[in-house]
Coordinates of C-alpha atoms and ligand atoms in Angstrom, one line a residue:
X230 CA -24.9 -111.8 86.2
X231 CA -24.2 -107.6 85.7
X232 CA -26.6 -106.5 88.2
X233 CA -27.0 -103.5 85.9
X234 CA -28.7 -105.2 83.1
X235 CA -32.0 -105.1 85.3
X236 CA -31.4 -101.3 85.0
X237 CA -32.7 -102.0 81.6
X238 CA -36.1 -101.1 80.2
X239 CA -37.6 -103.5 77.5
X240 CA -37.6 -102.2 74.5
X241 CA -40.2 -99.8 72.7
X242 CA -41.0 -103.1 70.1
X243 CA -41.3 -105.1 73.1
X244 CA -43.7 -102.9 74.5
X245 CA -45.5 -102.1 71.1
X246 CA -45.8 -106.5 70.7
X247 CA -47.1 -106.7 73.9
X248 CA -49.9 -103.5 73.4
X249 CA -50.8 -105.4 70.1
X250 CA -51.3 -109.2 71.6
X251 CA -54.0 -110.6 70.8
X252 CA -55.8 -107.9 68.4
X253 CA -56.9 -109.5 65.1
X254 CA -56.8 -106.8 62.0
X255 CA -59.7 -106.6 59.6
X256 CA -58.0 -109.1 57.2
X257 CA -58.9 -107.2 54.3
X258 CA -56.5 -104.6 55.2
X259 CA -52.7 -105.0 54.5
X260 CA -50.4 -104.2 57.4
X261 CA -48.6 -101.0 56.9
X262 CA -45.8 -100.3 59.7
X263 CA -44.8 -96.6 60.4
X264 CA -43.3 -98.1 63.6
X265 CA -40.0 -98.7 62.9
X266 CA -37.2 -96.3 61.7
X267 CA -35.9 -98.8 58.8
X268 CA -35.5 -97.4 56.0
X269 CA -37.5 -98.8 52.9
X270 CA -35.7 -97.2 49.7
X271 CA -34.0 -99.1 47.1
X272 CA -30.2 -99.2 48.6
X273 CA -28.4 -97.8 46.0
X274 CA -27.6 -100.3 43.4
X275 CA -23.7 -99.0 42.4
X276 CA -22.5 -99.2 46.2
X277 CA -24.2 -103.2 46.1
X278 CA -21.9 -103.9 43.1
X279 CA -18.8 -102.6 45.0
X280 CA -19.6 -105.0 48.2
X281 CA -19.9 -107.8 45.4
X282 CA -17.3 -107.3 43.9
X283 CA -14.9 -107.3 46.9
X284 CA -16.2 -110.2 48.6
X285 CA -12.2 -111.7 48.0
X286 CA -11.8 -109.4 50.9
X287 CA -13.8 -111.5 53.5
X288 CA -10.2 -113.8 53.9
X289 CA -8.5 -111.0 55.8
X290 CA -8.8 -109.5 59.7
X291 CA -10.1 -105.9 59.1
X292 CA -8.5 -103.6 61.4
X293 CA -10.4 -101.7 64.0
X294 CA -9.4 -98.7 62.5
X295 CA -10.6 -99.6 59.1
X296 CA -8.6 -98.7 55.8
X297 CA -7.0 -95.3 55.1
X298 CA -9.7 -95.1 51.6
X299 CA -12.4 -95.3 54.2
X300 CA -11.3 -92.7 56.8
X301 CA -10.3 -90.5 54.0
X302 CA -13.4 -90.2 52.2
X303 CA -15.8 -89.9 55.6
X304 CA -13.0 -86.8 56.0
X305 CA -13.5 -85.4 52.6
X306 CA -17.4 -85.7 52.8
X307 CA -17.3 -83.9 56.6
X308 CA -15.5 -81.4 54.7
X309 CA -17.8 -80.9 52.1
X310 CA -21.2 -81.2 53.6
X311 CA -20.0 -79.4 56.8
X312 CA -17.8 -76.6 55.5
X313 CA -14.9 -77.9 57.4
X314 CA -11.5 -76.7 56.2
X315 CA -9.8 -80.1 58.1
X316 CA -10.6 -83.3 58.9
X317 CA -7.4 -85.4 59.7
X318 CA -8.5 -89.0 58.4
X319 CA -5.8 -90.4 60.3
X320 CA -6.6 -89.4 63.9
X321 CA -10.3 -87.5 63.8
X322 CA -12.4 -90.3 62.2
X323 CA -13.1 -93.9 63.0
X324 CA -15.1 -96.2 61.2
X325 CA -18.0 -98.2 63.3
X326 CA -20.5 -100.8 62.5
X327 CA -23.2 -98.5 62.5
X328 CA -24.2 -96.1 65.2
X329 CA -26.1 -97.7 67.3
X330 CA -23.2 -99.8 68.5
X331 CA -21.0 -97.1 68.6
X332 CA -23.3 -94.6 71.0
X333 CA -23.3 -97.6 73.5
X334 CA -19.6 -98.6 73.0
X335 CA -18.6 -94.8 73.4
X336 CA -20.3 -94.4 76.8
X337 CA -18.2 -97.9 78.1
X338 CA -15.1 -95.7 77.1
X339 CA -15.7 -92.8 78.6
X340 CA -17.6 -92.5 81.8
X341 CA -15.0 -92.4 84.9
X342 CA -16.9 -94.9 87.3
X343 CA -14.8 -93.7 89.7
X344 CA -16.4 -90.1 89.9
X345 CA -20.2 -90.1 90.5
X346 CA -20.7 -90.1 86.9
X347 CA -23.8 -88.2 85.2
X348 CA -24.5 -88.5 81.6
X349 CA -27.4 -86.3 80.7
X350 CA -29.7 -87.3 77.7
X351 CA -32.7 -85.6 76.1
X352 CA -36.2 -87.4 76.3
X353 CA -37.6 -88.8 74.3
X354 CA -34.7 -90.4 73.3
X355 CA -33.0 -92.8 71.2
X356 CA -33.2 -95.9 73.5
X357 CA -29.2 -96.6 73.4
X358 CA -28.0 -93.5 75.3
X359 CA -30.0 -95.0 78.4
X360 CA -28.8 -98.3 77.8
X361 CA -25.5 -97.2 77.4
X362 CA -25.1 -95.0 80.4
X363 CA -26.5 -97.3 82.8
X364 CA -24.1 -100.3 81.8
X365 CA -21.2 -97.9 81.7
X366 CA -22.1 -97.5 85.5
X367 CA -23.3 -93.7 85.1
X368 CA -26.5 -92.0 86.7
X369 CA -28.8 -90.8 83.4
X370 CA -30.7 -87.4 83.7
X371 CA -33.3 -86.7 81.3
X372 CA -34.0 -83.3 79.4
X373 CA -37.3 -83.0 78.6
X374 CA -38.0 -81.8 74.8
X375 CA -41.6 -80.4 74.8
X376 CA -43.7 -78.6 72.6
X377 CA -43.2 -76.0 75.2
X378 CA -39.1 -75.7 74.6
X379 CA -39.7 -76.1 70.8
X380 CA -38.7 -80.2 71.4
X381 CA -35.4 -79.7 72.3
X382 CA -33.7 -79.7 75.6
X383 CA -33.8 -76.5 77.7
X384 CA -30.0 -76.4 78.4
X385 CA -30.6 -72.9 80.2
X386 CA -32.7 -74.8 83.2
X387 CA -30.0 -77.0 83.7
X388 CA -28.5 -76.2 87.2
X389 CA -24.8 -75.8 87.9
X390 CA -24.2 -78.9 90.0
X391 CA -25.6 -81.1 87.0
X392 CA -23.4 -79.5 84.5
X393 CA -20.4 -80.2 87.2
X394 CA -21.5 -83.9 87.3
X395 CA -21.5 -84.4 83.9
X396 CA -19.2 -86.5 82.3
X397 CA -21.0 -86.7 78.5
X398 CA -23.9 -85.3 76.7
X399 CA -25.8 -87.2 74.2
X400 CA -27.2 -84.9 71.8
X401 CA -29.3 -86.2 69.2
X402 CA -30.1 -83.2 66.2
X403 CA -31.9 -83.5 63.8
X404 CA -33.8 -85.9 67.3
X405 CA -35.7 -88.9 67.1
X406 CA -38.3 -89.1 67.5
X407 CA -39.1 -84.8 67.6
X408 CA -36.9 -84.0 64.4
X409 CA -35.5 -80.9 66.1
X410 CA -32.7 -79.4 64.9
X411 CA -29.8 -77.4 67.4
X412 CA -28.9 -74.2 65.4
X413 CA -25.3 -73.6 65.3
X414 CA -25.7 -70.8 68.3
X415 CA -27.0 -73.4 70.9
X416 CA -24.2 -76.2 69.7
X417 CA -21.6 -73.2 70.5
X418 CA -23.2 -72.4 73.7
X419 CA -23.0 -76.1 74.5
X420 CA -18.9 -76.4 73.3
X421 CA -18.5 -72.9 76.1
X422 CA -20.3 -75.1 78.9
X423 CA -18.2 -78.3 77.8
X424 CA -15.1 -76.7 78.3
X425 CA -16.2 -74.7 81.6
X426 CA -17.6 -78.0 82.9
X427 CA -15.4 -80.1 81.2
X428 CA -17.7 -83.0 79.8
X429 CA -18.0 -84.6 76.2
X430 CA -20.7 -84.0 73.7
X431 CA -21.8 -87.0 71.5
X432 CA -23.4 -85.4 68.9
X433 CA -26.3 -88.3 67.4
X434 CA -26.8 -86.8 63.4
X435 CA -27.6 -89.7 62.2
X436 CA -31.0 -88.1 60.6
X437 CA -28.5 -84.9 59.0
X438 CA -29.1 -86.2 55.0
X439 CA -33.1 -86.4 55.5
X440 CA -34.5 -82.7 55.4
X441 CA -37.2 -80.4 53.6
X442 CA -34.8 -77.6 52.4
X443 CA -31.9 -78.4 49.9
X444 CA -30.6 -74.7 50.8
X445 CA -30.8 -75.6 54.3
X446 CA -29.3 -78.7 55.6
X447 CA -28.9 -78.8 59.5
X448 CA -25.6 -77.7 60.2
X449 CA -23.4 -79.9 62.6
X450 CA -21.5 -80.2 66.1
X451 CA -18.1 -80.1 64.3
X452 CA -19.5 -77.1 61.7
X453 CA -20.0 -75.3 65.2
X454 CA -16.6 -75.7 66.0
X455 CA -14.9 -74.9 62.8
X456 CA -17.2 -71.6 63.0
X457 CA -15.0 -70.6 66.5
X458 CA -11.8 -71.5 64.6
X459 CA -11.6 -75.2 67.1
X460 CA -10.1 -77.4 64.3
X461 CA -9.0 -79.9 66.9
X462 CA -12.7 -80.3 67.7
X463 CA -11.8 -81.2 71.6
X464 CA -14.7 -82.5 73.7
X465 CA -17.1 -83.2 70.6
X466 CA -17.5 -86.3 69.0
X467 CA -20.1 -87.0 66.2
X468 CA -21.8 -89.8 65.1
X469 CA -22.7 -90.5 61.6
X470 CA -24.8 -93.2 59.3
X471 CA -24.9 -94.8 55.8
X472 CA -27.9 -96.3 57.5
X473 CA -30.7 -93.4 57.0
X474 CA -29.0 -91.1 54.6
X475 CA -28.0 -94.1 51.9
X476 CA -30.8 -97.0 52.6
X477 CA -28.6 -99.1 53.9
X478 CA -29.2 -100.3 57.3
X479 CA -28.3 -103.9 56.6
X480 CA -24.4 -102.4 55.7
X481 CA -24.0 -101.7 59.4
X482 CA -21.6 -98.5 58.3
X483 CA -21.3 -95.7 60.0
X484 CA -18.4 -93.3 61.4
X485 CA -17.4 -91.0 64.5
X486 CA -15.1 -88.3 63.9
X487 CA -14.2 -85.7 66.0
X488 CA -11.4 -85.0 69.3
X489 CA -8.6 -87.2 68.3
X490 CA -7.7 -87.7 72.3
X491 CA -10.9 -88.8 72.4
X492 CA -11.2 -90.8 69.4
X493 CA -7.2 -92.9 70.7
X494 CA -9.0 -94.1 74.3
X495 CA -12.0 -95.3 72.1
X496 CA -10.0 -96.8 69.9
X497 CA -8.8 -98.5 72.1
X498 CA -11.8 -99.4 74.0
X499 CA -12.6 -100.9 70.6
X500 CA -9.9 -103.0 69.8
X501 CA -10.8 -104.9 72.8
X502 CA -14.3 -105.0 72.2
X503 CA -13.8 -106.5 68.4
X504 CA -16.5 -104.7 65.9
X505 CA -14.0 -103.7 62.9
X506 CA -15.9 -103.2 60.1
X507 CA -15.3 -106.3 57.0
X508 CA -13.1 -104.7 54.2
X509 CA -16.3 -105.5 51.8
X510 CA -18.2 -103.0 53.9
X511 CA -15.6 -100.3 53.8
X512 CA -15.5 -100.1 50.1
X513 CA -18.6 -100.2 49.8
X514 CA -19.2 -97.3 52.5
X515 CA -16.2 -95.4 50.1
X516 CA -19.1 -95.6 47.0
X517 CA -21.9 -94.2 49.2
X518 CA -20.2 -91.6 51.0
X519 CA -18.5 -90.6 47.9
X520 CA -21.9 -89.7 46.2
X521 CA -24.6 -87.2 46.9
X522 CA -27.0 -88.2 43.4
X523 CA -28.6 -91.0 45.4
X524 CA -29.1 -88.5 48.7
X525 CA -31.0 -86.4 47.1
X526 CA -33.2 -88.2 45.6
X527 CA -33.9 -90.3 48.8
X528 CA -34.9 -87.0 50.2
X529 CA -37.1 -86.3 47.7
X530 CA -39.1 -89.6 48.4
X531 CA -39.3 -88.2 51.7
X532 CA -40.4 -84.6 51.2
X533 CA -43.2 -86.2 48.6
X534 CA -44.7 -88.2 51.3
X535 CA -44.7 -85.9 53.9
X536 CA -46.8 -83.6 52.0
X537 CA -49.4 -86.5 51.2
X538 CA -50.0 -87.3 54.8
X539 CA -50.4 -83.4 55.2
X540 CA -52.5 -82.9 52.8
X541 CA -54.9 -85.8 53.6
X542 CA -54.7 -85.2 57.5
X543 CA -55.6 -81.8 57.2
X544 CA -58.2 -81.6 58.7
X545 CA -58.6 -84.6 60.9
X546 CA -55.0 -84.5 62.6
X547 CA -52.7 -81.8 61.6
X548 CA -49.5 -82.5 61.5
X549 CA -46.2 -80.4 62.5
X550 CA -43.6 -80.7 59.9
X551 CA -39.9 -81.8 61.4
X552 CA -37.1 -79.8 60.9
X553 CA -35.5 -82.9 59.6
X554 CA -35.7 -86.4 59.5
X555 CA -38.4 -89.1 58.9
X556 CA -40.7 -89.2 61.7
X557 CA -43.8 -87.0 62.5
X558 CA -44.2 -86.5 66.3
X559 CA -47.8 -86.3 66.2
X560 CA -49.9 -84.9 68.6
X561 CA -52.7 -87.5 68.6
X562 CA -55.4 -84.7 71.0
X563 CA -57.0 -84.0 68.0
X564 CA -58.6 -87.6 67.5
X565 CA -60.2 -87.8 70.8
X566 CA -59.6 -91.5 70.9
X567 CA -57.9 -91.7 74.5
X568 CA -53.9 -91.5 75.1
X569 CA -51.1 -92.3 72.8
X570 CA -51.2 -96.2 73.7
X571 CA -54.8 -96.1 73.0
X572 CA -54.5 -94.6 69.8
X573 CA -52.3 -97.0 68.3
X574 CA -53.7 -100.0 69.6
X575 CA -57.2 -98.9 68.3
X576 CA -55.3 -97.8 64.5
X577 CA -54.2 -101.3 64.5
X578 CA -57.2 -102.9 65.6
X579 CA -59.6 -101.2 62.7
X580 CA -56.7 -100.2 60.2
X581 CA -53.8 -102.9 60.6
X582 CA -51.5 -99.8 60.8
X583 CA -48.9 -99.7 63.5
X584 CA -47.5 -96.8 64.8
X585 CA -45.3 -95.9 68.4
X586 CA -47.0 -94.9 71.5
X587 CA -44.8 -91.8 72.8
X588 CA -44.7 -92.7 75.9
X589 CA -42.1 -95.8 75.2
X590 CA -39.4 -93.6 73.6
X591 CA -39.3 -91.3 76.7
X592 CA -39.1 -91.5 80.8
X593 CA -41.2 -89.9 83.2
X594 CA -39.0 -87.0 84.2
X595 CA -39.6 -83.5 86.3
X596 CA -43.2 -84.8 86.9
X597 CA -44.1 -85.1 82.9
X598 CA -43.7 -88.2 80.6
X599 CA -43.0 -85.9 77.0
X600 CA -44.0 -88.9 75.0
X601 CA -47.3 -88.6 76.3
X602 CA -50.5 -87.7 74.0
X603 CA -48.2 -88.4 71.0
X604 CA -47.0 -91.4 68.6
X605 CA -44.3 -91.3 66.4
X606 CA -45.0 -92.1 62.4
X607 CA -41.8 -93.4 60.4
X608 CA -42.8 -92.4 56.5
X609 CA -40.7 -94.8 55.6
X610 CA -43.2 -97.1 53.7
X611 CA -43.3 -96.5 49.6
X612 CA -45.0 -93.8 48.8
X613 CA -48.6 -95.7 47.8
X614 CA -48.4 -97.3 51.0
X615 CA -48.1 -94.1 52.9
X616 CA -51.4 -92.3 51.2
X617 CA -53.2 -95.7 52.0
X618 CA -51.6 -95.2 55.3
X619 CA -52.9 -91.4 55.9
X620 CA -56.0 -92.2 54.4
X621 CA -57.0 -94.7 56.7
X622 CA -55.9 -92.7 59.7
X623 CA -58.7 -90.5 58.3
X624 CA -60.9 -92.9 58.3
X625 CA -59.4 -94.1 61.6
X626 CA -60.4 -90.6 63.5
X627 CA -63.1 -89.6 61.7
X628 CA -65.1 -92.5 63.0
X629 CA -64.3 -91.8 66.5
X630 CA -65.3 -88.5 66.2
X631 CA -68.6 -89.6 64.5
X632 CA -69.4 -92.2 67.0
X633 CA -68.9 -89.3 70.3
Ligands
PLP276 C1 -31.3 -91.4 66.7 C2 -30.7 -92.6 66.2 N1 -29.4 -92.8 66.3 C3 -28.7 -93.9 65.9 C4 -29.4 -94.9 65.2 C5 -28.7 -96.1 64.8 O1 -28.5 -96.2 63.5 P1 -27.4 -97.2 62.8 O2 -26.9 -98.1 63.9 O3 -28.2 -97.9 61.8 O4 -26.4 -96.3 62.3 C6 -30.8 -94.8 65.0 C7 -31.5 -95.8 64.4 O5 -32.7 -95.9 64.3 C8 -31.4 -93.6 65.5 O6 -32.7 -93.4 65.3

């Protein structure tokens, strides 16, 4: 076997599974799960019809590539939600099966085993850069995001001989779990130390359609280069998802668009590896990239149920609003109920709500775990579910502060 794979960590569900064996629920609660990232919105019914009514398509090969309709509207959209004057469809965009297989399959391609590879990643984390960096033979060095550096890496602390090691940065903005989002001045300063340093950045923005503001949508990795007059994008790749901004995580659509040097070896790499996307999907994706309706309302959802679990945590456990995205980092201190895997095997135990212990989307790095003291909360539950939800985390602390 790959000796590597015992590199791996389980995963945070295995972990959560495990913390929750055995605890039996009051049964008179329902389960609600702010757990998992999955989105729960109606998918949108018009880009269901399309997949229906192309399933003819399922008796031909797609190509790894995908069709020119596809590439072409995930270029027209870049242009129009980034401000991006060009976007060539035919060598700066590549359709994947979502993200998730893409940020693993993109570290295989291009990490040089050959030359002490480092491939730095911020923590907490999305669980795939690790996973990916490891099995592409790299050493993985963790950024810490802390309250302290506003939950986002502290790229100023990073020492010289790291940034000469590196070979790729994953970047996730807006992050999971912190919702931080890099400002166009910090992605710039990032594009000078790529090209000093040479290294790539995959830029995560898979959580770029969920945010409070409709005047203020984070701005992107290619945006920041456009802004410097870089057209041809060179070290910076970006990933992108149907999955979060359309409710369609079932679809498996997403896209990375960026250096086209970049974007011809992973081609490549992909070809071989076999994940084009079924022609079904791609017209599909053509319907839900092509229309911003559905978006906003889905952020509206959001923004509606963020302010209910404000409102009703108050004054129990405030909560930090995220620059973006669909998670509240919470800092559990408040509660007085013990750590962050204490906390949410207690909620489940008297509330049958589920949440995720910090600690399991991050590493112990520079002497501090970053996860630790806080759970992530996915509001991705309908919106009744989610007041039930807050309410009962009331209830939750305000017992343990009764009974201390
Ligand atoms: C930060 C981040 N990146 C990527 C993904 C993968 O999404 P998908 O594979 O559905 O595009 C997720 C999913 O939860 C995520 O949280």
């Amino acid at each position: 076997m790959n000796t590597d794979l015992d590199k791996l960590h389980p995963y945070p569900f295995e972990k959560l599974n495990a913390l929750k064996n055995g605890l039996v629920p009051p049964e008179h609660l329902s389960h609600i799960a702010l757990s998992i990232g999955e989105p729960k919105h109606p998918a949108p019914p018009f880009v269901k019809q399309v997949l229906m009514a192309s399933l003819e398509k399922l008796s031909a090969y797609p190509l790894t590539k995908g069709i020119p309709e596809l590439r072409k509207a995930i270029s027209d959209w870049l242009c129009r939600r980034f401000k991006l004057t060009a976007v060539d469809a035919e060598t700066q965009v590549l359709p994947v099966s979502g993200t998730r297989e893409a940020l693993f399959a993109f570290a295989q391609a291009v990490v040089n085993r050959t030359n002490d590879p480092l491939v730095l990643s911020p923590n907490p984390f999305y669980q795939i850069y690790e996973g990916a960096a490891l099995l592409a033979g790299a050493e993985l060095q963790f950024l810490n995001c802390t309250e302290e550096t506003d939950f986002a890496p502290d790229f100023a602390a990073v020492s010289e001989e790291t940034w000469q090691r590196c070979q790729l940065l994953y970047l996730c903005s807006p992050g999971n779990p912190t919702g931080a989002v890099a400002d166009i001045p910090t992605l710039q300063a990032l594009i000078a130390l790529a090209d000093r340093y040479d290294f790539i950045i995959a830029s995560d923005e898979c959580y770029s359609e969920i945010y409070p503001d409709e005047a203020n949508p984070p701005p992107g990795l290619l945006q920041a280069c456009a802004e410097l007059g870089r057209n041809d994008y060179r070290r910076c790749v970006v990933f992108h998802s149907l999955s979060k901004r359309s409710n369609l995580p079932g679809l498996r659509s997403g896209f990375v668009a960026g250096d086209a040097a970049i974007l011809s070896s992973f081609l490549r790499y992909r070809t071989y590896h076999g994940c084009a996307m079924p022609v079904p999907t791609q017209l599909a994706s053509i319907a839900a990239w092509n229309d911003e309706p559905h978006v906003r309302e889905n952020r509206e959802l959001y923004r509606e149920k963020f302010q209910i679990f404000q409102e009703i945590l108050s004054d129990t456990l405030p909560l930090q609003m995220p620059d973006a995205g669909f998670y509240f980092w919470a800092d559990i201190r408040p509660a007085k109920v013990g750590n962050d895997e204490d906390f949410a095997r207690e909620l489940f135990a008297q509330q049958n709500i589920t949440v995720l212990p910090g600690r399991y989307l991050a590493r112990n790095s520079d002497g501090i775990n970053p996860g630790e003291n806080r759970v992530r909360m996915a509001l991705v539950a309908p919106q009744e579910e989610c007041r039930d939800a807050a309410l009962r985390i009331r209830e939750f602390i305000q017992t343990a502060l009764r009974q201390r």
